[in-house]
Coordinates of C-alpha atoms and ligand atoms in Angstrom, one line a residue:
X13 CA 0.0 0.0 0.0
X14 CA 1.2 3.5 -0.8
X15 CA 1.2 5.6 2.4
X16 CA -0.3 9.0 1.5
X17 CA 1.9 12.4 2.3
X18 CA 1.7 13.3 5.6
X19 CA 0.1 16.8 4.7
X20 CA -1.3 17.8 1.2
X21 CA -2.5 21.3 0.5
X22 CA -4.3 22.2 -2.9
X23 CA -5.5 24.8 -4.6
X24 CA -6.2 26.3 -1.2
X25 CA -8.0 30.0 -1.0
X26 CA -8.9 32.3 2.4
X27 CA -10.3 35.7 2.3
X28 CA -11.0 38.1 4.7
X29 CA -13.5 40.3 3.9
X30 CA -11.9 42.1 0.9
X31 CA -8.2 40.8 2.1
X32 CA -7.1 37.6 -0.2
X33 CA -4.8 36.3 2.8
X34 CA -4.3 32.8 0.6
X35 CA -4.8 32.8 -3.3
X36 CA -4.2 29.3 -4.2
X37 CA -1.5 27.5 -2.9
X38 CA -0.2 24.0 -3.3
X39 CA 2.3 21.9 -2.2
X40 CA 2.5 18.4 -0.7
X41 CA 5.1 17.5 2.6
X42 CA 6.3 13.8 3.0
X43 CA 6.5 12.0 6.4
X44 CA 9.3 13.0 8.5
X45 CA 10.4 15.8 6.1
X46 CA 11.2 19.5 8.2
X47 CA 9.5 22.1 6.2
X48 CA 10.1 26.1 7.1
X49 CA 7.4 28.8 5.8
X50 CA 9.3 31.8 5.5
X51 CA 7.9 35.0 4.3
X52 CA 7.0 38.8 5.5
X53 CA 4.6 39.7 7.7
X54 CA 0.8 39.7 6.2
X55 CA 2.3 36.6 3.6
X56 CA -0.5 34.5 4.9
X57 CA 1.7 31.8 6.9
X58 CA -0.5 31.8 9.7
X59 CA -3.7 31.9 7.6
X60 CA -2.5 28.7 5.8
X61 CA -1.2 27.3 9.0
X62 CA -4.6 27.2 10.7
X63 CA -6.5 25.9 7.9
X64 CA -4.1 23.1 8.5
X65 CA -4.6 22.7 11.8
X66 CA -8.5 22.9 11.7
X67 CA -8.9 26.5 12.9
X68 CA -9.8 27.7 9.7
X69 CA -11.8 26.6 7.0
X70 CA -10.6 27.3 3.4
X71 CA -13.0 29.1 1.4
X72 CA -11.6 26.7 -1.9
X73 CA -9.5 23.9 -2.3
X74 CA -8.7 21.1 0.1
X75 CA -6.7 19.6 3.0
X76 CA -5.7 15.8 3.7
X77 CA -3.3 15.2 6.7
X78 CA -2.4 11.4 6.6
X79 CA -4.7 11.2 3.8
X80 CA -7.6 12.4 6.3
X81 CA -9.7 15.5 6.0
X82 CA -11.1 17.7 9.0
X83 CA -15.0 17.2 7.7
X84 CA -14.6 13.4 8.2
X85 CA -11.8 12.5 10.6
X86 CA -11.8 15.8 13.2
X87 CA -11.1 13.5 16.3
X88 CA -8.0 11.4 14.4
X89 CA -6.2 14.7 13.3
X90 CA -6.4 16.1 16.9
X91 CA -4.7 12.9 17.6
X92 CA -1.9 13.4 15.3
X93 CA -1.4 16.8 15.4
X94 CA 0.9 19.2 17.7
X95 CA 0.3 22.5 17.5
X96 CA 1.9 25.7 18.7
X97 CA -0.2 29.0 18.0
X98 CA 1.8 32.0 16.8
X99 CA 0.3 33.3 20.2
X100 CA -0.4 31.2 23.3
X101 CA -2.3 32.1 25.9
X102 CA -1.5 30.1 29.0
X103 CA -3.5 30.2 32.4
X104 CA -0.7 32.5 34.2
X105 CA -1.8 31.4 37.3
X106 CA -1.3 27.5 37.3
X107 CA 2.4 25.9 37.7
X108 CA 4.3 24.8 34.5
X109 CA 3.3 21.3 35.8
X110 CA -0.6 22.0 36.6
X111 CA -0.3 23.4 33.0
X112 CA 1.1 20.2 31.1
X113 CA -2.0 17.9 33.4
X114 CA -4.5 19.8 32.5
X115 CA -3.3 19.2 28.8
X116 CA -2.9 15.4 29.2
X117 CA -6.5 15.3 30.8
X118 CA -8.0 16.6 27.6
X119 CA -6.2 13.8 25.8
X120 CA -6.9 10.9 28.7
X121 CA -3.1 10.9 29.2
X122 CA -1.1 9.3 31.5
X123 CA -0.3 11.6 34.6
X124 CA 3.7 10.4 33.8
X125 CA 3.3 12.6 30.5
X126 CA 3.6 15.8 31.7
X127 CA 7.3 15.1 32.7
X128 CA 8.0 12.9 29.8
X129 CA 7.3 16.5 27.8
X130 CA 9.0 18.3 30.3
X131 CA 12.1 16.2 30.0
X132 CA 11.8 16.5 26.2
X133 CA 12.0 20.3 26.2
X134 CA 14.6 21.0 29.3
X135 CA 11.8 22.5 31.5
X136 CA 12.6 19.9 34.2
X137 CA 13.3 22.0 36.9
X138 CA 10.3 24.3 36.5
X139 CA 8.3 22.3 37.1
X140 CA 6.9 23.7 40.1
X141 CA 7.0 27.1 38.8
X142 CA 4.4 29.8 38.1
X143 CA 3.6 30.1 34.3
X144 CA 3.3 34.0 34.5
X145 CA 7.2 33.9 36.1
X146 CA 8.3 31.8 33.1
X147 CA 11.1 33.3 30.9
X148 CA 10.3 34.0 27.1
X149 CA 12.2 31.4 26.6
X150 CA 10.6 29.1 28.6
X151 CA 7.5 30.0 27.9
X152 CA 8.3 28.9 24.0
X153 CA 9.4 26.0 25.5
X154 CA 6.5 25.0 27.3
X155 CA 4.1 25.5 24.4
X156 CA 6.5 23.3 22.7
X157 CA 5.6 20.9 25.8
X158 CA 1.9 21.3 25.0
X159 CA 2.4 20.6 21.4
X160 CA 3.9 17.3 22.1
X161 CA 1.8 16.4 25.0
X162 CA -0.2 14.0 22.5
X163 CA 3.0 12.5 21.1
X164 CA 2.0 14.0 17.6
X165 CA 3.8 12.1 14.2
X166 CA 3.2 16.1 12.8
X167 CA 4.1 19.2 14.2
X168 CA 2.5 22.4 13.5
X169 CA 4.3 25.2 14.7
X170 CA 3.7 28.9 14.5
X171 CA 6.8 31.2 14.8
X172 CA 8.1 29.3 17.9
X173 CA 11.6 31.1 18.1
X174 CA 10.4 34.4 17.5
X175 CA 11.3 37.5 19.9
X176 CA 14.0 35.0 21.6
X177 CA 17.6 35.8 22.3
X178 CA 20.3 34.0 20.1
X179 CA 21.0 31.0 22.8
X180 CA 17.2 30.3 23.4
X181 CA 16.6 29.6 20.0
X182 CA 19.1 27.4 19.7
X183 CA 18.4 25.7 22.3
X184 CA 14.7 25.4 20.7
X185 CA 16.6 24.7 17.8
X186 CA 17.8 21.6 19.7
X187 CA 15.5 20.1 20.8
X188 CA 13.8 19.5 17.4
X189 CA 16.5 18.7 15.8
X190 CA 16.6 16.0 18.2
X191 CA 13.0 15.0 17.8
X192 CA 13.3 14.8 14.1
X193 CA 16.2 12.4 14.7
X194 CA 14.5 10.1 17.3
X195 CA 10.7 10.1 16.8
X196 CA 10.8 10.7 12.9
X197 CA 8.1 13.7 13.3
X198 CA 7.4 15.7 10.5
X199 CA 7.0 19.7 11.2
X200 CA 5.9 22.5 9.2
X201 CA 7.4 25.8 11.4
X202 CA 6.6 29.4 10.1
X203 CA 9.3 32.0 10.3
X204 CA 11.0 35.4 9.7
X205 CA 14.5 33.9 10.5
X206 CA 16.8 32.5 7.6
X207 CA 18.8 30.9 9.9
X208 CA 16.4 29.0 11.4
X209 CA 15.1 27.9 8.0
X210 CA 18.2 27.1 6.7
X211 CA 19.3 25.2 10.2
X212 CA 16.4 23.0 10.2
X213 CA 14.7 22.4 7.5
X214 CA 15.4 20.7 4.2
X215 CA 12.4 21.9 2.6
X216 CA 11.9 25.6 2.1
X217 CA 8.7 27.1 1.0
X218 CA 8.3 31.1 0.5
X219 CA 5.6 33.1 0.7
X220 CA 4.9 36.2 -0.2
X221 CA 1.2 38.0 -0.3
X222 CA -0.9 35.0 -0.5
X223 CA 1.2 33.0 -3.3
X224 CA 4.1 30.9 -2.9
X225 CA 7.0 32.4 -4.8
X226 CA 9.2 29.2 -4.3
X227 CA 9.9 25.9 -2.5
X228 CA 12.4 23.5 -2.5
X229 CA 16.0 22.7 -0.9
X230 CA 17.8 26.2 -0.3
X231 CA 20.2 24.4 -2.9
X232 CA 17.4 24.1 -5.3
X233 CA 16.4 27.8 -4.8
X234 CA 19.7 28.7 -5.2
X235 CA 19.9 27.0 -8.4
X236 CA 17.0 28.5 -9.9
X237 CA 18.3 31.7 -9.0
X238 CA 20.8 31.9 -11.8
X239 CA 24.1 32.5 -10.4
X240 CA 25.0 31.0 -6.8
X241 CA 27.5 33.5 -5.4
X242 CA 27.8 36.9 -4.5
X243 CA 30.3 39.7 -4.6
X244 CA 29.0 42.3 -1.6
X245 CA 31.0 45.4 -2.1
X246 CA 31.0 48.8 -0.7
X247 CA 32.7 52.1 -2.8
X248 CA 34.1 54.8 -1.1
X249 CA 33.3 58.6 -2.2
X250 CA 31.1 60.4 -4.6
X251 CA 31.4 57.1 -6.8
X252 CA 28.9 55.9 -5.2
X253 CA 25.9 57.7 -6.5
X254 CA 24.7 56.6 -10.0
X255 CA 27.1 53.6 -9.9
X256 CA 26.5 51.0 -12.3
X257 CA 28.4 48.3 -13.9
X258 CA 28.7 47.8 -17.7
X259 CA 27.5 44.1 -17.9
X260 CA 23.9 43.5 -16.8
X261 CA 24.0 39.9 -16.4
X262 CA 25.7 41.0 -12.7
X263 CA 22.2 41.8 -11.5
X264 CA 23.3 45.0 -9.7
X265 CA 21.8 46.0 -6.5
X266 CA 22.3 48.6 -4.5
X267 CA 20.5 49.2 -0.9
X268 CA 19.2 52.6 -0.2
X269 CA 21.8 54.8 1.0
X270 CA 24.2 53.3 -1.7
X271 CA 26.3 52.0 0.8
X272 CA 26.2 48.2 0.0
X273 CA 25.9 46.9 -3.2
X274 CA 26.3 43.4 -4.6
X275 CA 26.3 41.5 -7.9
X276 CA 25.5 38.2 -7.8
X277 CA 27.7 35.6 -10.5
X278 CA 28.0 31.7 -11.0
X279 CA 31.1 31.7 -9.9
X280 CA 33.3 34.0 -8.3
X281 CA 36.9 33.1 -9.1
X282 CA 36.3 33.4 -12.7
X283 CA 34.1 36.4 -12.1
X284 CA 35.8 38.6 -9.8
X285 CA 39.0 39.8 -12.2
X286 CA 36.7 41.7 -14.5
X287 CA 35.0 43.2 -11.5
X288 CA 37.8 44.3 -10.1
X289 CA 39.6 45.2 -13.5
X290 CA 36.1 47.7 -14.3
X291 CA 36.9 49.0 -10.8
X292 CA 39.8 49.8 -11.7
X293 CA 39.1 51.6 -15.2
X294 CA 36.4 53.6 -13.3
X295 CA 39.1 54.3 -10.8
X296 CA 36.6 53.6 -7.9
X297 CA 37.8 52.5 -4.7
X298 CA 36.8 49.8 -2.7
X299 CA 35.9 50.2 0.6
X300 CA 34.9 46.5 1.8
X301 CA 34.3 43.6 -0.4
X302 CA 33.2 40.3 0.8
X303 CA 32.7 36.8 -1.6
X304 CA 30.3 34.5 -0.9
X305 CA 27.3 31.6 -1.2
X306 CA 23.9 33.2 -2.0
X307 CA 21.5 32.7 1.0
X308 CA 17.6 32.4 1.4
X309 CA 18.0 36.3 2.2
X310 CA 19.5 37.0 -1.2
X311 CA 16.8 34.6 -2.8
X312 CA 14.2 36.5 -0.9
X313 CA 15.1 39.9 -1.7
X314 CA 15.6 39.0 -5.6
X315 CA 12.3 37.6 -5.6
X316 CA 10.3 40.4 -3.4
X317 CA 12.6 43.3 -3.4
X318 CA 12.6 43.2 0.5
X319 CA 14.5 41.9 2.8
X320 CA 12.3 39.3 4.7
X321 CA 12.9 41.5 8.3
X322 CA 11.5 44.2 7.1
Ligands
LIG12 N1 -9.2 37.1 11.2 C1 -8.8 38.0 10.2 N2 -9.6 39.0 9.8 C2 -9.2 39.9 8.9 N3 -8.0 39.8 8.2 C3 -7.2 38.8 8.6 C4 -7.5 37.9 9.6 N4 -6.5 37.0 9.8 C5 -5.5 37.5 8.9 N5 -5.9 38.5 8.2 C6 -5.2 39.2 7.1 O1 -4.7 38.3 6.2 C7 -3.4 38.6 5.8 C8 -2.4 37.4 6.2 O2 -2.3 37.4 7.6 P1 -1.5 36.2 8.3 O3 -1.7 36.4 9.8 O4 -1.8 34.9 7.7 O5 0.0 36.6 7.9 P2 1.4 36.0 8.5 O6 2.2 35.6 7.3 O7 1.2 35.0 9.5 O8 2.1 37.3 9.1 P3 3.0 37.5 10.4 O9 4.4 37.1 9.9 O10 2.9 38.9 10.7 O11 2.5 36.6 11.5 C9 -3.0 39.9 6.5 O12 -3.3 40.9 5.6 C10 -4.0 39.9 7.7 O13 -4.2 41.3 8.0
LIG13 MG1 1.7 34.8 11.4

């Protein structure tokens, strides 16, 4: 028997009022596959996110997790989904603990599961602890504890790392790296961080005002991006303004203040000498120049003109 993809998505449409938050997307994840949803504020991640998880109901098109829909099989999806809302409200005055019980009661859980999930997100230790005197951190943690409460086989998760310092998130990070490696879960995470993206997921999907623009590897994206590498460079002087290059193929861009500019090339070494040789003729000095890969950043701001933290 063919197993069916643990989620499939098409032709999916949401509106609000006169705002088209979806337009039609598509795309299908396979079991135990990390995917990351990256795009800009308003893109419609979380739209899409709850239509997955139930929350929603798609005005067209259709979803099938484990080759079940919500209309027909709501009480099996609740089984095999974990979900972490973009924003959680937890019951500030119950301990971490009392939190994680009440959880497990709405799933006829095992008392021994709210440590089990404890232990799974290093919350061990507050266990005894106020929810309202949780660190951000450990607040993202806990709702990470609530997600997996049901031992889920997919993970829906909702910007978990966002507004958390650089050692939190990795830490986050962590932790579902390592459930990836020992449960074989399969997540879809939204995000605005590259990194994070990049980090943990081999499948990429970005979206931009309602429409996917791309999905793939970032090796894939960077493929279809026609050239792989970059030359960022900054010019020192008057130079600067009105500065262009004679060949168009480098796909010149500037960013506002024409401080940093940056041609992207298919390969450097046998790119850079005729850079730096127009340089020269144009007798323009170099301030800074850096060579490098091209990132999910580059591939997002040649396909939307912004940079996604905008
Ligand atoms: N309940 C709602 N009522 C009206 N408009 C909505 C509603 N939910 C979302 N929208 C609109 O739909 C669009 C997509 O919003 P959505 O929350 O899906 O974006 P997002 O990609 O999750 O953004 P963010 O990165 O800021 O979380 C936005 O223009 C938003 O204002
Ligand atoms: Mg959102």
């Amino acid at each position: 028997m063919v197993t069916p993809p643990a989620i499939s998505v098409n032709n999916v449409v949401k509106s609000f009022k006169d705002v088209k938050a979806v337009k039609g997307v598509s795309f299908t994840i396979k079991k135990g596959e990390y995917c990351a949803l990256l795009g800009p504020n308003g893109a419609g991640k979380t739209t899409l996110m709850e239509m997955i998880e139930g929350i929603q109901i798609p005005d067209q098109g259709e979803i099938v997790i484990n080759g079940l829909t919500w209309k027909s099989s709501e009480r099996e999806l609740h089984r095999i989904l974990g979900i972490s809302l973009q924003e959680t409200h937890f019951f500030d005055k119950l301990k971490v603990r009392e939190t994680l019980d009440l959880f497990s009661s709405f799933y006829d859980l095992e008392p021994e599961r709210g440590n089990e999930v404890l232990k799974l997100v290093n919350l061990e230790e507050k266990h005894n602890a106020l929810v309202k005197n949780l660190s951000g951190g450990q607040r993202q943690r806990l709702s990470l504890a609530i997600a997996l409460i049901n031992r889920p086989e997919i993970l829906l998760l909702d910007e978990p790392t966002t507004g958390l310092d650089p050692t939190a998130r990795r830490e986050v990070w962590e932790i579902l790296f390592r459930l990836k490696k020992e449960h074989n879960i399969t997540m879809i995470l939204t995000t605005h961080y590259m990194e994070e993206a990049d980090y943990l997921c081999e499948r990429i999907i970005i979206m931009d005002k309602g429409n996917i623009l791309a999905d793939g590897t970032v090796d894939e994206l960077v493929a279809r991006n026609n050239g792989a590498e970059i030359i960022e460079f900054s010019i020192e002087g008057e130079a600067a303004n009105g500065f262009t290059l004679s060949d168009e193929k480098y796909n010149l861009v500037g960013d506002d203040k024409n401080e940093k500019w940056k041609i992207t090339v298919d390969d450097i070494v046998s790119n850079l000498p005729a850079f730096l040789e127009e340089m020269k003729q144009k007798d323009i000095k170099i301030k800074s120049l850096e060579c490098r890969k091209m990132t999910l950043d580059d591939i997002f701001i040649s396909m939307t003109g912004r940079r996604l933290d905008e």
